[in-house]
Amino acid sequence: MDTALLLEPFRVPYLTRALIELTILGVLCGTVGTFVALRRLEFVADALTHTVFPGVVIGFALRGATGILAGALIAAGVTACALTLLGRHRRTGDDTALAIVLTAMFSIGVLVVSRSHSYTADLETFLFGQVLYTSRAQITETAAVAVLCLAALAVLGREFVLRAFDPDAARAAGHRVGALDLALNLIVALTVVAAVRTVGTALILALLVIPAAIGRTLGRRPAHLALIGSVAAVLCGYLGLTISYTASVDHDLALPAAPTVVLTLVAVHLLALGACGAARLRPARFRSPR
Amino acid sequence: MTWFDTYTHRAYAEAVMVGLLAGVVGVQVVLRRLAFHAMATTHATFPGVVLASILGIDIYLGGTAFGVLFSIAVLALTRRPGRTASGAIGVVLAAGFALGAVLVAAGPASDRKLSAFLVGSIVTIDTHDLAVTAAVGTVILALLAVFGRELGFAAFDHDGMRAAGHPALALDLLLLLIVQAVVVVLTPAVGVMLTLALLVAPAATARLWTDSLRRTGVVAGLLGAGSAVTGLELSRHYDVAAGATIALVAAAGFVVSLLVSPRHGALGRLLDRRPGTATAPA
Amino acid sequence: MTEPAPDPIRFTDATMAYHRAPVLEGVDGRVRAGEAVALIGPNGGGKTTLIKAVLGLVPVIAGTVTVAGRRPAEARARVGYVPQAASLDPEFPVTARQVVMMGRLRLIGRWRRPGRQDRAAVDEALDRVGLADRAGARFGTLSGGQRQRVLLARALSPDPPILLLDEPFNGVDAVSQDALITALTRAKSTGTAVLVSTHDLAPVPCLCEQTCLVNRRQIAFGPTELALTPDLLRACYGGHVVDLDAGRLVVTRG
């Protein structure tokens, strides 16, 4: 790829907007994802991505594109309540409750979409988002959500880490663990809502999980994990967008933008794992055998 | 002209088998807390199915191959220090789904749409699908009949089972393979969401109604088949997506049981709060 | 001339490890048939590791552990293991009788249903822990002590020559503790070897001929009256002050 191609996203206006959106989301998801990984909330995050879907669909059906954000917010709130209530039931495990809420909410979304005429096309728009149709207003909204979430993390981050590492100690130190859990769940829910229009329901989980995994491979401290994750997410957003654009325009290969970004993240993760493995193998040769 | 020539008949036959199979296997999924694992398996087999349909080979073969790759990837990622199983599962789930989405978009116009993978289309089942479901279902139920007691022991007390000299690794592998087989067989036919819903909701509902492992399996199987048939009926009546309706019926069964089941429902517990009926200390 | 039967459990300067990092070092001693050994030490001191090593679930990286003269993993059929009841899901759908039947699963095999002999053995095992009347109750509805007794019955039901118990007296009421001790004493009288870890020192003198003190390494392994001394206990529990007050272990921060 020559340099002209790498600069392409900055020349085409809609690509520039997509890039700005992906950069904001990269920083947001890379940071929030670190806490998702520390608290092992991967399944909760996955459930939230799916339960926001009916909100998006119903919001769109009632108010058009402007209704999506409100619908997503309401659905995220409903999920948080449902999960809290079900999680208290002794006989039903957390993951079982999550799976039931996830499939039920998602099915409601599918039911609503299935009433429309352009069933399949609509469904896929909602599922995979439309990176390339990012509007100015959308960037403003995403930025607002990102500032809110990152500010909350800056204030509560250390408590989240303590709670993730040792809940008993957190409780003993006077932190309200239940409130902390609710706060983190809400932050994840907001992140999902912010990302849903751009990368779609199906791929948000990738943005939350893979940058954090890259961070976990290369970094040690929570702050480093968040930094590495964010940088990786932003970088891969840029690379993925460029690859997808180049492939579609120059090579007539229809690579959808959001999945390409995710696959770029996967590739970087594999590279990081390989580099880390190689770095660990080398000193092993000089170690005396047991 | 046979009974299976009508597509509605085929749909009902598939619904009954799928509900029964997923309900029974779901008891193990619920007791061993494998819901997220099952979810990830569905997404990770997705690129295999797409690739197989692009290459023109059997989609069950493609799904199986990627299912095995998935298990190896999760195992490899989990073995690294500091990695959690759920983190590894999350990464593989997201990666598998993105790969599948790219393949769908980049490949030639394939008849397997993305939405069909996610929400399935139980009404377009053909006799080949029916035969595969029936065959795999029979094998799995037979395996559960033979190994069920040991799998129950493993779910209750894994260390105790290992200590008693049972082949723990082989039994764990067997269970994961059974879940994978259910996913590979059901997902192309009925979609990811319905597979997961039927694996989890009927079994969770059954647990609210009975305290015996064997009865839990029977009740879950019946509930699964019942939800599937009811959902199909409702979806035909109101002309909405079949898979989603079935999943919602299964979930509704769970919510209703949560309210009214005698010992574990909200109403049951209200009645139980009378003095003198305190439960045993934990 | 016949060879004397090998000791049920024998440790020879054994070191156990997780991920190659030694967790417990220098364990040396034997558990004889018809005898009980108490395993005592602070949390994280290696009690559970030692028990898992005897089960062949934790690797021994130096020295040896033999069970009935064999490597631990090969002798599991001869060992009955009693986990902590608190570690099990109280909502699991099984009755007390079904839990005990799990202990006989290996004898029954995959292709046979439990027969009259198996049911009789299960009833007898439940009777030995004094819970014959609760056989049909769901495991989770029993009290903590009763659950512990059910798990002992499960270990007893195939009649193994060796019993391993992980903290069976933890959070157990007096009635259940008595029942556990009675059942263990009876098992000893028929030649069963017992290794039991415990925080509570009260049952040790009457139940256990020998005591093994561990904290990352073996502190003492010998006759209970010689091993259960304030000095050795203090050595075992590190800088904490230990008072022996009517057989109760009192650990205070000091």
Coordinates of C-alpha atoms in Angstrom, one line a residue, chain C residues 34-180:
Chain C
G34 CA -6.7 -48.5 61.1
E35 CA -5.1 -45.2 62.0
A36 CA -6.1 -41.6 61.5
V37 CA -3.7 -38.7 60.9
A38 CA -4.8 -35.1 61.5
L39 CA -3.5 -32.5 59.0
I40 CA -3.2 -29.1 60.6
G41 CA -1.9 -25.8 59.4
P42 CA -2.9 -22.3 58.5
N43 CA -4.9 -21.4 55.4
G44 CA -2.7 -21.5 52.3
G45 CA -0.3 -23.7 54.2
G46 CA -0.7 -26.7 51.9
K47 CA -3.4 -28.9 53.6
T48 CA -5.6 -29.1 50.5
T49 CA -2.5 -29.5 48.3
L50 CA -1.4 -32.5 50.4
I51 CA -4.8 -34.2 50.1
K52 CA -4.9 -33.5 46.3
A53 CA -1.4 -35.0 46.0
V54 CA -2.6 -38.2 47.6
L55 CA -5.5 -38.2 45.0
G56 CA -3.0 -37.7 42.2
L57 CA -4.5 -34.3 41.3
V58 CA -1.4 -32.3 42.2
P59 CA 2.0 -33.3 40.9
V60 CA 4.8 -34.4 43.3
I61 CA 8.0 -32.9 41.9
A62 CA 10.5 -34.3 44.5
G63 CA 10.4 -37.3 46.8
T64 CA 7.5 -39.7 46.5
V65 CA 3.9 -40.2 47.6
T66 CA 2.7 -43.8 47.4
V67 CA -0.9 -45.0 48.0
A68 CA -1.2 -48.6 48.8
G69 CA 2.3 -49.0 47.3
R70 CA 1.3 -47.4 44.0
R71 CA 1.5 -44.0 42.4
P72 CA -1.5 -41.9 43.6
A73 CA -3.2 -41.6 40.3
E74 CA -3.3 -45.4 39.9
A75 CA -4.8 -46.0 43.3
R76 CA -7.9 -43.8 43.2
A77 CA -10.2 -46.8 43.3
R78 CA -8.8 -47.5 46.9
V79 CA -9.4 -43.9 48.1
G80 CA -12.6 -42.3 49.3
Y81 CA -12.5 -38.5 49.1
V82 CA -14.7 -36.2 51.2
P83 CA -14.7 -32.6 49.8
Q84 CA -15.9 -29.6 51.8
A85 CA -19.7 -29.6 51.6
A86 CA -19.7 -25.8 51.3
S87 CA -17.9 -26.1 48.0
L88 CA -20.9 -27.7 46.3
D89 CA -24.0 -26.1 44.8
P90 CA -26.8 -26.4 47.3
E91 CA -29.4 -26.0 44.5
F92 CA -28.2 -29.0 42.6
P93 CA -31.1 -31.4 41.9
V94 CA -30.0 -34.5 43.7
T95 CA -31.2 -36.3 46.8
A96 CA -28.9 -37.5 49.6
R97 CA -29.3 -41.1 48.4
Q98 CA -28.3 -40.2 44.9
V99 CA -25.2 -38.4 46.2
V100 CA -24.2 -41.5 48.1
M101 CA -24.9 -43.6 45.0
M102 CA -22.3 -41.5 43.1
G103 CA -19.7 -43.2 45.3
R104 CA -20.6 -46.6 43.8
L105 CA -20.8 -45.4 40.2
R106 CA -17.4 -46.9 39.4
L107 CA -18.4 -50.3 40.8
I108 CA -21.7 -50.2 39.0
G109 CA -20.3 -49.3 35.6
R110 CA -21.9 -47.5 32.7
W111 CA -24.0 -50.3 31.3
R112 CA -25.7 -51.6 34.5
R113 CA -28.4 -50.0 36.6
P114 CA -27.8 -49.9 40.4
G115 CA -28.8 -53.3 41.8
R116 CA -30.1 -54.5 45.2
Q117 CA -26.5 -54.8 46.5
D118 CA -25.8 -51.2 45.6
R119 CA -28.9 -49.9 47.2
A120 CA -28.1 -51.9 50.4
A121 CA -24.6 -50.5 50.5
V122 CA -26.0 -46.9 50.1
D123 CA -28.5 -47.5 52.9
E124 CA -25.9 -48.9 55.1
A125 CA -23.5 -46.0 54.4
L126 CA -26.2 -43.5 55.2
D127 CA -27.0 -45.4 58.4
R128 CA -23.3 -45.3 59.5
V129 CA -23.5 -41.4 59.4
G130 CA -26.9 -41.4 61.2
L131 CA -28.9 -40.1 58.2
A132 CA -30.9 -43.2 57.2
D133 CA -34.1 -41.2 57.7
R134 CA -33.0 -38.3 55.4
A135 CA -32.2 -40.5 52.4
G136 CA -34.9 -39.0 50.2
A137 CA -34.2 -35.3 51.1
R138 CA -32.6 -33.0 48.5
F139 CA -29.0 -32.4 49.3
G140 CA -29.4 -28.7 49.5
T141 CA -32.2 -28.8 52.1
L142 CA -29.9 -30.5 54.6
S143 CA -27.9 -28.5 57.2
G144 CA -24.2 -27.9 56.6
G145 CA -23.3 -30.7 59.0
Q146 CA -25.7 -33.1 57.4
R147 CA -24.4 -32.4 54.0
Q148 CA -20.9 -33.2 55.2
R149 CA -22.2 -36.5 56.6
V150 CA -23.8 -37.4 53.3
L151 CA -20.4 -36.8 51.6
L152 CA -18.7 -39.0 54.1
A153 CA -21.4 -41.7 53.4
R154 CA -20.6 -41.3 49.7
A155 CA -17.0 -42.0 50.4
L156 CA -17.8 -44.9 52.6
S157 CA -20.3 -46.6 50.3
P158 CA -17.7 -48.5 48.1
D159 CA -15.9 -49.5 51.3
P160 CA -12.5 -48.0 50.5
P161 CA -9.4 -48.9 52.6
I162 CA -8.3 -45.2 52.6
L163 CA -10.4 -42.1 53.5
L164 CA -9.3 -38.5 52.8
L165 CA -11.3 -35.7 54.4
D166 CA -10.9 -31.9 53.6
E167 CA -12.0 -29.8 56.6
P168 CA -15.0 -32.0 57.5
F169 CA -15.5 -30.2 60.8
N170 CA -15.7 -26.7 59.3
G171 CA -18.9 -25.0 60.4
V172 CA -20.5 -28.2 61.5
D173 CA -22.9 -28.4 64.5
A174 CA -22.1 -30.6 67.5
V175 CA -24.5 -33.4 66.6
S176 CA -23.0 -33.7 63.1
Q177 CA -19.4 -33.6 64.5
D178 CA -20.2 -36.5 66.8
A179 CA -21.8 -38.4 64.0
L180 CA -18.7 -37.8 61.8

